[in-house]
Coordinates of N, CA and C in Angstrom, one line a residue:
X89 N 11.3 -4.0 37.4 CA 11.1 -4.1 35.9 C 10.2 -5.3 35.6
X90 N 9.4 -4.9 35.0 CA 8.4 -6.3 34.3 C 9.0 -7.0 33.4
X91 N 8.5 -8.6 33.7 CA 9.2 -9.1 32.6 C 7.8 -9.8 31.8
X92 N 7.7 -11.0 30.6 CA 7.0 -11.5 30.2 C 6.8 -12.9 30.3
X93 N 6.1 -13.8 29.9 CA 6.5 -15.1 30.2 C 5.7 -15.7 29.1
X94 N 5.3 -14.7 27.6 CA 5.0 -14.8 26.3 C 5.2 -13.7 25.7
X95 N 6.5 -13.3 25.0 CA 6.1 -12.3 24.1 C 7.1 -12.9 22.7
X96 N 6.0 -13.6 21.7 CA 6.1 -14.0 20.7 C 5.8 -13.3 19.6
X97 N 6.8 -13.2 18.7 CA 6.0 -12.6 17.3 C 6.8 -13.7 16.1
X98 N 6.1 -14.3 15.2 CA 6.0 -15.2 14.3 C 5.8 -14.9 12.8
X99 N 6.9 -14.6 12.1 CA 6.7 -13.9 10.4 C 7.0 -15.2 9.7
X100 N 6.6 -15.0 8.2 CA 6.5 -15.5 7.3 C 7.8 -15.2 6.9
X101 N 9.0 -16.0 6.0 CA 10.1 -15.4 5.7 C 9.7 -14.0 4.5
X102 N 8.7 -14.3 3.5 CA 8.6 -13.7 2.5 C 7.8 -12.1 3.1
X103 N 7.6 -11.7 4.5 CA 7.1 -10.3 4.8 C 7.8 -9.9 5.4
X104 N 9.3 -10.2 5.5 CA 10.1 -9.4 6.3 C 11.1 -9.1 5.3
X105 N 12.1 -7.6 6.0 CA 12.8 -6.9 5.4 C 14.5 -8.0 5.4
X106 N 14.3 -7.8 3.7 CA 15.9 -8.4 3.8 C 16.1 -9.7 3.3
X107 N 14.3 -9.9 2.8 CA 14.2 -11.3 2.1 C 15.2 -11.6 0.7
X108 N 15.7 -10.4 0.0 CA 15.9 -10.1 -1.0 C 17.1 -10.7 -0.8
X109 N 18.1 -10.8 0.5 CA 18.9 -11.2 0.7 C 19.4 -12.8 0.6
X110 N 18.4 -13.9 0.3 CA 18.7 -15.1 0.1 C 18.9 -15.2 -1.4
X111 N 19.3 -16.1 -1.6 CA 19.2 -16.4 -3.0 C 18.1 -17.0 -3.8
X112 N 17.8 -16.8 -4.9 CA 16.8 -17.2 -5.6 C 17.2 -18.5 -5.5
X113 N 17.6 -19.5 -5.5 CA 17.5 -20.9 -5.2 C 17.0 -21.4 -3.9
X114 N 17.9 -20.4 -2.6 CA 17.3 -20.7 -1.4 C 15.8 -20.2 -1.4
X115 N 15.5 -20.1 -1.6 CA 13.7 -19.4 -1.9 C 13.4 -20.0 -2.8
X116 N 13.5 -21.0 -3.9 CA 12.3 -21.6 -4.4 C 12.6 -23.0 -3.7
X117 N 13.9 -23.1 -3.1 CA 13.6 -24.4 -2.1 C 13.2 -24.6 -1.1
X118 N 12.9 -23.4 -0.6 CA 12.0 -23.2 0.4 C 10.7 -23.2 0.3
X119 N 10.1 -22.5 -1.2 CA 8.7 -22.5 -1.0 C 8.4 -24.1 -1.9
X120 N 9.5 -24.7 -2.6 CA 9.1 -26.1 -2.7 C 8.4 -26.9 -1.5
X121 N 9.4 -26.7 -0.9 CA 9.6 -27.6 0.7 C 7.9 -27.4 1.2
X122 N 6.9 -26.3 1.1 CA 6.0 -26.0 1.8 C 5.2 -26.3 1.1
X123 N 4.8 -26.3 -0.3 CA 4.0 -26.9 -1.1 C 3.8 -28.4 -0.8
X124 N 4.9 -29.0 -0.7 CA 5.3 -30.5 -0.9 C 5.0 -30.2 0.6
X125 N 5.1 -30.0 1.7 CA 4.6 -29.9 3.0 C 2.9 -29.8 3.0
X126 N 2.8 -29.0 2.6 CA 1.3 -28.5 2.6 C 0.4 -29.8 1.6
X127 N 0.8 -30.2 0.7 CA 0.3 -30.9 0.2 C -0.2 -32.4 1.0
X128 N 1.4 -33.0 1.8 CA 0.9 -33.7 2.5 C -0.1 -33.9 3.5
X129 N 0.0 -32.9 4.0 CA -1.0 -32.4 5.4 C -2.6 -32.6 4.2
X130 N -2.5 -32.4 3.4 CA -3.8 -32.7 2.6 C -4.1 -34.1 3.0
X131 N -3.1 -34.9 2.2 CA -2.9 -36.5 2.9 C -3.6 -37.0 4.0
X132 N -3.3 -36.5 4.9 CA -2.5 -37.1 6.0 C -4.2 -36.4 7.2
X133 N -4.9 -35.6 6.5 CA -5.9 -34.5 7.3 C -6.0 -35.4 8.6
X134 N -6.1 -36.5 8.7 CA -6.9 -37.2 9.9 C -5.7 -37.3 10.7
X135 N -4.5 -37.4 10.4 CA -3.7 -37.9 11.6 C -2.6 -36.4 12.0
X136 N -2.3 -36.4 14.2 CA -2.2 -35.6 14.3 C -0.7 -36.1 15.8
X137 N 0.1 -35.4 16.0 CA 1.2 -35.8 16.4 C 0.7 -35.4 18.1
X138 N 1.0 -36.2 19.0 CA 0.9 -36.1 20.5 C 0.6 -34.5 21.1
X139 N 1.1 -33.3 20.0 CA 1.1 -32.0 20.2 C 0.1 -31.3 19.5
X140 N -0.5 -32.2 19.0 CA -2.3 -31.6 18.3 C -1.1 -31.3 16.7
X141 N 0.0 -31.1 16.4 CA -0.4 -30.7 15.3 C -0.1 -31.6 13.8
X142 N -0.5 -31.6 12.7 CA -0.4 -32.7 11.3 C 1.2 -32.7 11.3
X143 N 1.5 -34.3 11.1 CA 3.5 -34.6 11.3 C 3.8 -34.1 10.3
X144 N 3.3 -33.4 9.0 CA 3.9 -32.9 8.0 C 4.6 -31.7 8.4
X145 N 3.7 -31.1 9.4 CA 3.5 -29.1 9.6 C 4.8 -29.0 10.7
X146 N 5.2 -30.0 10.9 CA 6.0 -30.1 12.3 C 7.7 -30.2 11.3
X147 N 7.5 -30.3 10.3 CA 8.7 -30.4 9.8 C 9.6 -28.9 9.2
X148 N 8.3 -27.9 9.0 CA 9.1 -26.7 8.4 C 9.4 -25.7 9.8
X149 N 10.9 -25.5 9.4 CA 11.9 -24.8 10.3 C 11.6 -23.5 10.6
X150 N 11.9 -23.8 11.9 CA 12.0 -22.1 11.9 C 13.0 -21.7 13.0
X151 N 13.4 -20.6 12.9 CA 14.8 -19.8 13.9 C 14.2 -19.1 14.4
X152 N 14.6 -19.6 15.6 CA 14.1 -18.5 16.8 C 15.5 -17.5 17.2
X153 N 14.9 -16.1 17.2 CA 15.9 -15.3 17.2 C 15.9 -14.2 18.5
X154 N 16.6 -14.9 19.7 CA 16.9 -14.1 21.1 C 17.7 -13.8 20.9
X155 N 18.0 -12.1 21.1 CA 18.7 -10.9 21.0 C 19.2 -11.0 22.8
X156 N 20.7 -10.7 23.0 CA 20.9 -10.9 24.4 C 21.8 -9.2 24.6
X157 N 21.8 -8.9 25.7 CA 22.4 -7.5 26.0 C 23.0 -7.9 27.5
X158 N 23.8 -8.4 28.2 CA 24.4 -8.3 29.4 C 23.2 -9.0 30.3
X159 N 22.5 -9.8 29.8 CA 21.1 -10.2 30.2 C 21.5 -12.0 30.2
X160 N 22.7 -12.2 30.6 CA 22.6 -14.0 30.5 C 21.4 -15.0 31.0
X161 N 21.3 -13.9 32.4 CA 20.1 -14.7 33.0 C 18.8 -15.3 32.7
X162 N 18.4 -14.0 32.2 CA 16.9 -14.2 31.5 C 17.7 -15.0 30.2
X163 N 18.8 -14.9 29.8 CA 18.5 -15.3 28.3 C 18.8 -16.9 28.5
X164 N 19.3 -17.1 29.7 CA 19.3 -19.3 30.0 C 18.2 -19.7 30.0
X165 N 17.4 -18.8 30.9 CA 15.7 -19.3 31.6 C 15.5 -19.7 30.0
X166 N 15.5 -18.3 29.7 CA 14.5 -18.5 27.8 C 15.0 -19.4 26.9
X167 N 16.4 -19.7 27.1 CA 16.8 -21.0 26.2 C 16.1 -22.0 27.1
X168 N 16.1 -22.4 27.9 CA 15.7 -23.7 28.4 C 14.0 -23.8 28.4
X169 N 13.7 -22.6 28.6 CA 12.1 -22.9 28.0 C 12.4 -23.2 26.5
X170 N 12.9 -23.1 25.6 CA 12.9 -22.9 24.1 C 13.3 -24.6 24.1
X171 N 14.2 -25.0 24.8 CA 14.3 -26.4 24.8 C 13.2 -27.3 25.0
X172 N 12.3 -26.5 25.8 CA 10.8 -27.9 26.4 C 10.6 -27.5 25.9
X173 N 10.6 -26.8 24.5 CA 9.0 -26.7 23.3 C 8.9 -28.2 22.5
X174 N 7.3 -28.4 22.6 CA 7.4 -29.6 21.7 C 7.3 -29.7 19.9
X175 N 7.4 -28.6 19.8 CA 8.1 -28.6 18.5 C 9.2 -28.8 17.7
X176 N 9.5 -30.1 16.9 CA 10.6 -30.4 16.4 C 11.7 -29.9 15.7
X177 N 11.4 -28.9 15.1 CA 12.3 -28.3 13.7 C 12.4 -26.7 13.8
X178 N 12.9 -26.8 15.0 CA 13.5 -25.7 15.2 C 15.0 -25.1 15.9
X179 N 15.6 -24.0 15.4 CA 16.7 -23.9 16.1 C 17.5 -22.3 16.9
X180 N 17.3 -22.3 18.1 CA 17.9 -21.3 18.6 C 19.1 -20.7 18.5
X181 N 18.5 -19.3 18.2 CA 19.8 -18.3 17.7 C 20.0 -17.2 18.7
X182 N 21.2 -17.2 19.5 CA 21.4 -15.7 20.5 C 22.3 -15.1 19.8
X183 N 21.6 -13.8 19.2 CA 22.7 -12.7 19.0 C 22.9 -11.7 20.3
X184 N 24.1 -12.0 20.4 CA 25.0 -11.1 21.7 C 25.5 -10.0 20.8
X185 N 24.9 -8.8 21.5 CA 25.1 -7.2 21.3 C 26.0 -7.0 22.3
X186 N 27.4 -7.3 21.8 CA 27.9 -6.8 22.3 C 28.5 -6.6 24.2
X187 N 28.0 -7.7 24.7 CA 28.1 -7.7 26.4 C 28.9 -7.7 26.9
X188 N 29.5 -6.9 27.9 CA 30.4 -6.8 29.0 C 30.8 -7.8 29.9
X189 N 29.5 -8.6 30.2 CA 29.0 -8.9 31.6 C 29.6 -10.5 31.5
X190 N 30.4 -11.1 30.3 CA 30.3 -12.7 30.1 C 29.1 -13.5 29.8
X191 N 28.4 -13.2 29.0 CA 27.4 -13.4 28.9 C 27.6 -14.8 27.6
X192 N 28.4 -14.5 27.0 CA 28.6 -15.8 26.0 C 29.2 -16.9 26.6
X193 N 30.4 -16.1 27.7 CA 30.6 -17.3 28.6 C 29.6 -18.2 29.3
X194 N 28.8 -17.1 30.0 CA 28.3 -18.2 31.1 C 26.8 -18.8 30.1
X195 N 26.7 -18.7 29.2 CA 25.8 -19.1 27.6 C 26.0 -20.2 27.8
X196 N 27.6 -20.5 27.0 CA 28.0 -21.6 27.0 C 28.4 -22.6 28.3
X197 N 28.3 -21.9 29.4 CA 28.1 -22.6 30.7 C 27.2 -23.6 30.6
X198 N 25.6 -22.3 30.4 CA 24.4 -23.0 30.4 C 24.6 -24.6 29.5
X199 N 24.7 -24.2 28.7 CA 24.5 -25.5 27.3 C 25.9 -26.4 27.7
X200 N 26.8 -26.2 28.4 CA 27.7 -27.7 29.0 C 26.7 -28.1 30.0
X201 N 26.1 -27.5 31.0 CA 25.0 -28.0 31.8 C 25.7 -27.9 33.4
X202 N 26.9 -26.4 33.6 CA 27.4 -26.4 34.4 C 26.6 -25.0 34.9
X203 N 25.6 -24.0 34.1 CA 25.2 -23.4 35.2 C 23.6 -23.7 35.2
X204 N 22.8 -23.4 36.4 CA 21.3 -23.9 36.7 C 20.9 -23.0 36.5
X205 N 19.7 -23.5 35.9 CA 18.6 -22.3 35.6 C 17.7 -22.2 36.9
X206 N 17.3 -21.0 37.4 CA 16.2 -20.9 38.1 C 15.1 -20.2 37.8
X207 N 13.9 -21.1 37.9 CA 13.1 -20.2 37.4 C 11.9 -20.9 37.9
X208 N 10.9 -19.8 37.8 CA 9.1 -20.5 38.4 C 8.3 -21.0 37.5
X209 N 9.0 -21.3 36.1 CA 7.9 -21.2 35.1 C 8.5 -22.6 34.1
X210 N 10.0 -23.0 34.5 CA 10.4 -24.4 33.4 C 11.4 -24.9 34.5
X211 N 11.3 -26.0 34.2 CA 12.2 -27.3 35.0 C 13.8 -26.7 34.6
X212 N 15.0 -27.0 35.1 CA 16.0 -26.9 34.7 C 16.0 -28.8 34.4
X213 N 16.8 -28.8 33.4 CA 17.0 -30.1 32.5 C 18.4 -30.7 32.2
X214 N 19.1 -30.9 33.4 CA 20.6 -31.0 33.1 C 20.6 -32.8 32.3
X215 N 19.7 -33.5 32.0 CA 19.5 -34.3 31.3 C 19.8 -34.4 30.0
X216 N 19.3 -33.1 29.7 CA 19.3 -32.2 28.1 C 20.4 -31.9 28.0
X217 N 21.7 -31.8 28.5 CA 22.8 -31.2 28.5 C 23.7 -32.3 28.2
X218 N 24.9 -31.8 27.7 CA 25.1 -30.8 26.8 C 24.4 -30.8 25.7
X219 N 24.6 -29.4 24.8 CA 24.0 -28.9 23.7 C 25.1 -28.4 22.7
X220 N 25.1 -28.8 21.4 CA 26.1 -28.2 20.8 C 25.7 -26.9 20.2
X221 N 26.8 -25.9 20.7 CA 26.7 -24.8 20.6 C 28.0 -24.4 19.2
X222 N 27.5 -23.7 18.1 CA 27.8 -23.2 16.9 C 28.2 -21.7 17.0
X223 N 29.3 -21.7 17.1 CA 29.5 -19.7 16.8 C 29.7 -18.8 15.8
X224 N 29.5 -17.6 15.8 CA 29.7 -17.0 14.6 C 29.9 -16.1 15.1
X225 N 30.7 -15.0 14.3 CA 30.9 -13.3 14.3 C 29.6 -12.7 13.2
X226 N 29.3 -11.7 13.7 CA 28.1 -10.9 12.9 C 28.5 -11.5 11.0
X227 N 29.5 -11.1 10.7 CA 29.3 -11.1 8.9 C 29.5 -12.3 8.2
X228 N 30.0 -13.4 9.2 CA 29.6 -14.7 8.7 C 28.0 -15.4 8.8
X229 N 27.8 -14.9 10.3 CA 26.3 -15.4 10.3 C 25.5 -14.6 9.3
X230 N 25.6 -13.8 8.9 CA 24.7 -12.5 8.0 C 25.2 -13.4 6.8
X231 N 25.8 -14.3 6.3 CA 26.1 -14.9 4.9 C 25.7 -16.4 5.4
X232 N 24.7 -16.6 6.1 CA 24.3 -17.8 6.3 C 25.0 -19.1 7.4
X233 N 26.3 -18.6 7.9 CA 26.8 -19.3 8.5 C 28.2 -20.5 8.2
X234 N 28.8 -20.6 8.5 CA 29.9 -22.0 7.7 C 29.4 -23.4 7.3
X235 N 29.4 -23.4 6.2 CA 28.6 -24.5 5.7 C 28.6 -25.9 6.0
X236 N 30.1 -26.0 6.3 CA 30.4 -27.7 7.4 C 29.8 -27.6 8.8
X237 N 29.7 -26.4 9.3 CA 29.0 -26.2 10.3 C 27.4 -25.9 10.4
X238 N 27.1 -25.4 9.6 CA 25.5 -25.6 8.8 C 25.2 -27.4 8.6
X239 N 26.2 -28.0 7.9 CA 25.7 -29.1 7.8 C 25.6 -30.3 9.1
X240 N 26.6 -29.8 9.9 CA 26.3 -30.8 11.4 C 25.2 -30.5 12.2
X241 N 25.1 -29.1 11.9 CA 23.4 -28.4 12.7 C 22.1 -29.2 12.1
X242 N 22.5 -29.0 11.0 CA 21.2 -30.3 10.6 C 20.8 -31.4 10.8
X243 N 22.2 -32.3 10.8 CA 22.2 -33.4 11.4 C 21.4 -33.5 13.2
X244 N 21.6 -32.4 13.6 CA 21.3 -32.7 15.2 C 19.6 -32.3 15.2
X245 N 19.0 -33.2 16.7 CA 17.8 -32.7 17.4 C 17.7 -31.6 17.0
X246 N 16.6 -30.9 17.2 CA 16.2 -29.2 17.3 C 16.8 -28.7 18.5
X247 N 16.4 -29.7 19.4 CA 16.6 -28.9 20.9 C 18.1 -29.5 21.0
X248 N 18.7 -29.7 20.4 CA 20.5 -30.6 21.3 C 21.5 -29.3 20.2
X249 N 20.8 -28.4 20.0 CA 22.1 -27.4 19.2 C 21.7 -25.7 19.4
X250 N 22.4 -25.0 19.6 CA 22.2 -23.6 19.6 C 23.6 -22.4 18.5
X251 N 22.9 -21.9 18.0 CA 23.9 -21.0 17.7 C 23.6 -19.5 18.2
X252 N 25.4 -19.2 18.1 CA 25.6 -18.7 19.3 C 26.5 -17.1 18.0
X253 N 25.8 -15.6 18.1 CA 26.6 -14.7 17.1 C 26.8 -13.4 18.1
X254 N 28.2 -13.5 17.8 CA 28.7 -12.7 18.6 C 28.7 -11.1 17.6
X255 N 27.8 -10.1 18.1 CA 28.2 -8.5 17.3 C 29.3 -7.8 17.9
X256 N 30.3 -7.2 17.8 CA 31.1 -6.2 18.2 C 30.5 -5.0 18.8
X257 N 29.4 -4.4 18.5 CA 28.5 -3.5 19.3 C 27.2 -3.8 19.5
X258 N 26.5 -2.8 20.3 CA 25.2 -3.0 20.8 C 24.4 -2.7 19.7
X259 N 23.9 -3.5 18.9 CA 23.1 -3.1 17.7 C 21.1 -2.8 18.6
X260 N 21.6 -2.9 19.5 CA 19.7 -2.8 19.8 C 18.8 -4.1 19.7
X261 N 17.4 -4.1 20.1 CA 16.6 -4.9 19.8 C 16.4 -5.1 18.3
X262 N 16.0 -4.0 17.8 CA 15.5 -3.9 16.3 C 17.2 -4.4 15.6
X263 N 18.5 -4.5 15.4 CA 19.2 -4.6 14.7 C 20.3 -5.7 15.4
X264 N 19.5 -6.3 16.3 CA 20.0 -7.7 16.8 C 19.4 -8.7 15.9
X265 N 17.8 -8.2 15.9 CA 17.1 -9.0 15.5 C 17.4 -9.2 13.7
X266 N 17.4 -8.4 13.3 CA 18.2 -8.0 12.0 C 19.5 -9.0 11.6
X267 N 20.0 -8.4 12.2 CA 21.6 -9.8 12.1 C 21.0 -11.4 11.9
X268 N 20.3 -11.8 13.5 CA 19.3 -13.1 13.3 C 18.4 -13.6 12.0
X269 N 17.6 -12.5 11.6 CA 17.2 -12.6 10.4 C 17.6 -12.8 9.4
X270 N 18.4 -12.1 9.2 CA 19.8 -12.6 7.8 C 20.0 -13.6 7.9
X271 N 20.3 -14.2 8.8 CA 21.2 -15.3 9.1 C 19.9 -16.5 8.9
X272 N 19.3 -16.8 9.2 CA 17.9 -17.4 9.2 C 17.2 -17.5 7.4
X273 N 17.1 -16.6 6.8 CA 17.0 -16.1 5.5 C 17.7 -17.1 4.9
X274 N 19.2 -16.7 5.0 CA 20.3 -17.4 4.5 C 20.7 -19.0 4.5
X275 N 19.7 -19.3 5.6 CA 20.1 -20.7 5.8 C 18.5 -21.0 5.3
X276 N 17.4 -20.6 5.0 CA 16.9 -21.2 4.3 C 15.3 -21.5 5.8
X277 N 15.4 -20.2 6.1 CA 14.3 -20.8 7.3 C 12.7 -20.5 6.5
X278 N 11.7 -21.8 7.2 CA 10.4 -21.7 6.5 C 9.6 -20.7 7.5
X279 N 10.0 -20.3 9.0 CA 9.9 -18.9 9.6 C 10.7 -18.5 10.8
X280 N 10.6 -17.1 10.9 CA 11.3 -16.7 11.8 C 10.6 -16.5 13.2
X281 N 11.1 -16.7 14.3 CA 10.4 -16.5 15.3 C 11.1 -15.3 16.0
X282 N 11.0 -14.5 16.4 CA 11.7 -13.4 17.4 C 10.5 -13.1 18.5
X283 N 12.1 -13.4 19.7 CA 11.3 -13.8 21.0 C 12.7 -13.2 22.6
X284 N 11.8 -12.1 22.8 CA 12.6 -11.5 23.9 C 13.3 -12.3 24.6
X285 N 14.8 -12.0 25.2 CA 15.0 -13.7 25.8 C 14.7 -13.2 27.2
X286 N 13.4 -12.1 28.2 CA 13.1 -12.2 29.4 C 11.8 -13.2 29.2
X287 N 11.4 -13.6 27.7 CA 10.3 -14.5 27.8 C 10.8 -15.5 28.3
X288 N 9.8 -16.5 28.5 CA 9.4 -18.3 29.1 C 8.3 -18.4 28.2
X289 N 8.2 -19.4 26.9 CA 7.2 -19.5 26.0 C 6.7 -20.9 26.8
X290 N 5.4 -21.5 26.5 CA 5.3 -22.8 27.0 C 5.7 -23.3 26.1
X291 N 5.2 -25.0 26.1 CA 6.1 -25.7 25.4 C 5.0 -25.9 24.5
X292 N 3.7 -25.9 24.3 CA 3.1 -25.5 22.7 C 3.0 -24.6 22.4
X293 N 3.9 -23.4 22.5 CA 3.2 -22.0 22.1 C 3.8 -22.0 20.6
X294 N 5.1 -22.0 20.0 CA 5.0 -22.4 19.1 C 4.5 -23.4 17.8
X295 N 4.4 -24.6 18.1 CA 3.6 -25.1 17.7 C 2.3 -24.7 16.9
X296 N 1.4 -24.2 18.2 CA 0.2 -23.2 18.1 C 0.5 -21.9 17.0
X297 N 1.5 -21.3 17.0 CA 1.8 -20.2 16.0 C 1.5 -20.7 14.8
X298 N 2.6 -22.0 14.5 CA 2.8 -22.4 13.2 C 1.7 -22.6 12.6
X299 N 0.5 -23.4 13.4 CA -0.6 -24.2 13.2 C -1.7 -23.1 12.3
X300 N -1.2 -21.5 13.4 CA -2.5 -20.6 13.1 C -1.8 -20.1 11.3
X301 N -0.7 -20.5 11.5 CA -0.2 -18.9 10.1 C -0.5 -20.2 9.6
X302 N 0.0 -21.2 9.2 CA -0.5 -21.9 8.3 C -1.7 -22.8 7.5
X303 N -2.9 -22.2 8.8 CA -4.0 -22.7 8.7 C -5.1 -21.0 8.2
X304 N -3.8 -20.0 8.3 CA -4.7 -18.7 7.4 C -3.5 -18.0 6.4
X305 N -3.3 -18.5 5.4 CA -2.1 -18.0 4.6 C -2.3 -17.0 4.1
X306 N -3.2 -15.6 4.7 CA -3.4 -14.5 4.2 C -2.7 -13.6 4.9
X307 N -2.7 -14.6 6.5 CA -1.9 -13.6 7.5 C -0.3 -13.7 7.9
X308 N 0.8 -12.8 7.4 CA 1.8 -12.6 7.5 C 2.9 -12.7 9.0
X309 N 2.0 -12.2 9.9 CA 2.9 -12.8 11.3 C 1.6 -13.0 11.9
X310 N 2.0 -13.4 13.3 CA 1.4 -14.0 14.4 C 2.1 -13.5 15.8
X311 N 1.6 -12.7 17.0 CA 2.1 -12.7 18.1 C 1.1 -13.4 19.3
X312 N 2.2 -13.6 20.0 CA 1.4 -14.6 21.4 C 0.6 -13.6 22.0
X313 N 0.1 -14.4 23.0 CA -0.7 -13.5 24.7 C 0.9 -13.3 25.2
X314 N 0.6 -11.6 25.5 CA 1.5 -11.4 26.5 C 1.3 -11.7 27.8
X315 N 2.1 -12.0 28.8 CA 1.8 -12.4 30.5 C 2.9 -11.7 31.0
X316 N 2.3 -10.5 31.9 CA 3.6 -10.3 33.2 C 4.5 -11.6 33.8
X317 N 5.5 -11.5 33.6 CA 6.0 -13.0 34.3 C 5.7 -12.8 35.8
X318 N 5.2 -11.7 36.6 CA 5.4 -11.7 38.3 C 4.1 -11.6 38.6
X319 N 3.0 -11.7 37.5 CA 1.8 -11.8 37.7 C 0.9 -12.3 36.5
X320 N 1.2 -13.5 36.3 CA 0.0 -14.3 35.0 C -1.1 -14.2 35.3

């Protein structure tokens, strides 16, 4: 089976299906937030953060949304690459379709920092560990999530928290991602990232996303270079 070791795709919240679903408050404080973001970056044009990109642009959020299927393996590697991204304001979402295999178990293995990642492409980081991990069932995360628990996620690093939504069936790629989406919407994300979890993104590929959609605001998403991971 081939795997990838980029396959990114990067939307704008307002071109995806199911925007309708935040609230009209969550959406003008969201496109506040980017004005008042964008504005700065006006400011600020000459100075630029150790990752090439303006410290304003590094502030609007985005959920990354790995869909997992009996797939723990690939889906640690891809958290732990998601962890060395140098991008700050971001936060990882695994929706579990449903897996047989313990897959949420040994999830949460990973993020105590009791199982090792192996892989050719990112350091394992038991330094990084633990990570607080946030759960949900499908119809709470689809309503944005519990709001005491919404509010400690914010509080934390990008990379020191994960949440973690458990579906009762196998909704698929397309209707994993879906659940993620809602859930992202609802909490108010400035974009969504959906990202296979057989990927390994580097640690600017995000960054780089944000930099391109927001430096052409005509264009709606953004996907990476794909790479066979068994032959880059």
């Amino acid at each position: 089976m081939q795997r990838c070791t980029s396959l990114l795709s990067l939307f704008r919240p307002g071109s995806l299906p199911g925007e309708h679903r935040s609230s009209g408050d969550r959406i003008a404080a969201r496109q506040n937030r980017r004005s008042e973001t964008l504005h700065h970056l006006h400011e600020i044009s000459s100075m630029k953060t150790s990752s090439g990109l303006h410290p304003a642009m590094t502030t609007l959020s985005v959920y990354i949304i790995i869909p997992n299927w009996n797939g723990w393996r690939d889906t640690i590697e891809c958290l732990e690459a998601v962890q060395a991204l140098d991008y700050p304001s971001c936060c990882a979402v695994v929706i579990d379709n449903g897996s047989w295999d313990g897959s949420c178990d040994r999830i949460r293995d990973w993020a105590r920092g009791n199982t090792r990642v192996r892989s050719n492409y990112v350091a394992h980081r038991p330094d990084r560990k633990p990570i607080t991990v946030v759960a949900y069932d499908r119809p709470i995360a689809e309503r944005g999530g519990d709001p005491r628990s919404e509010r400690s996620l914010g509080q934390l690093p990008a990379h020191d928290k994960l949440v973690l939504v458990r579906s009762e069936e196998n909704l698929g790629f397309a209707g994993g991602c879906n659940v993620g989406i809602r859930y992202a919407l609802a909490a108010g994300a400035d974009y969504v990232w959906l990202l296979n979890n057989d990927a390994v993104p580097e640690p600017a590929a995000l960054g780089k996303l944000v930099d391109f959609l927001e430096s052409h605001p005509d264009y709606q998403g953004v996907t990476g270079q794909i790479r066979l991971y068994d032959d880059p």
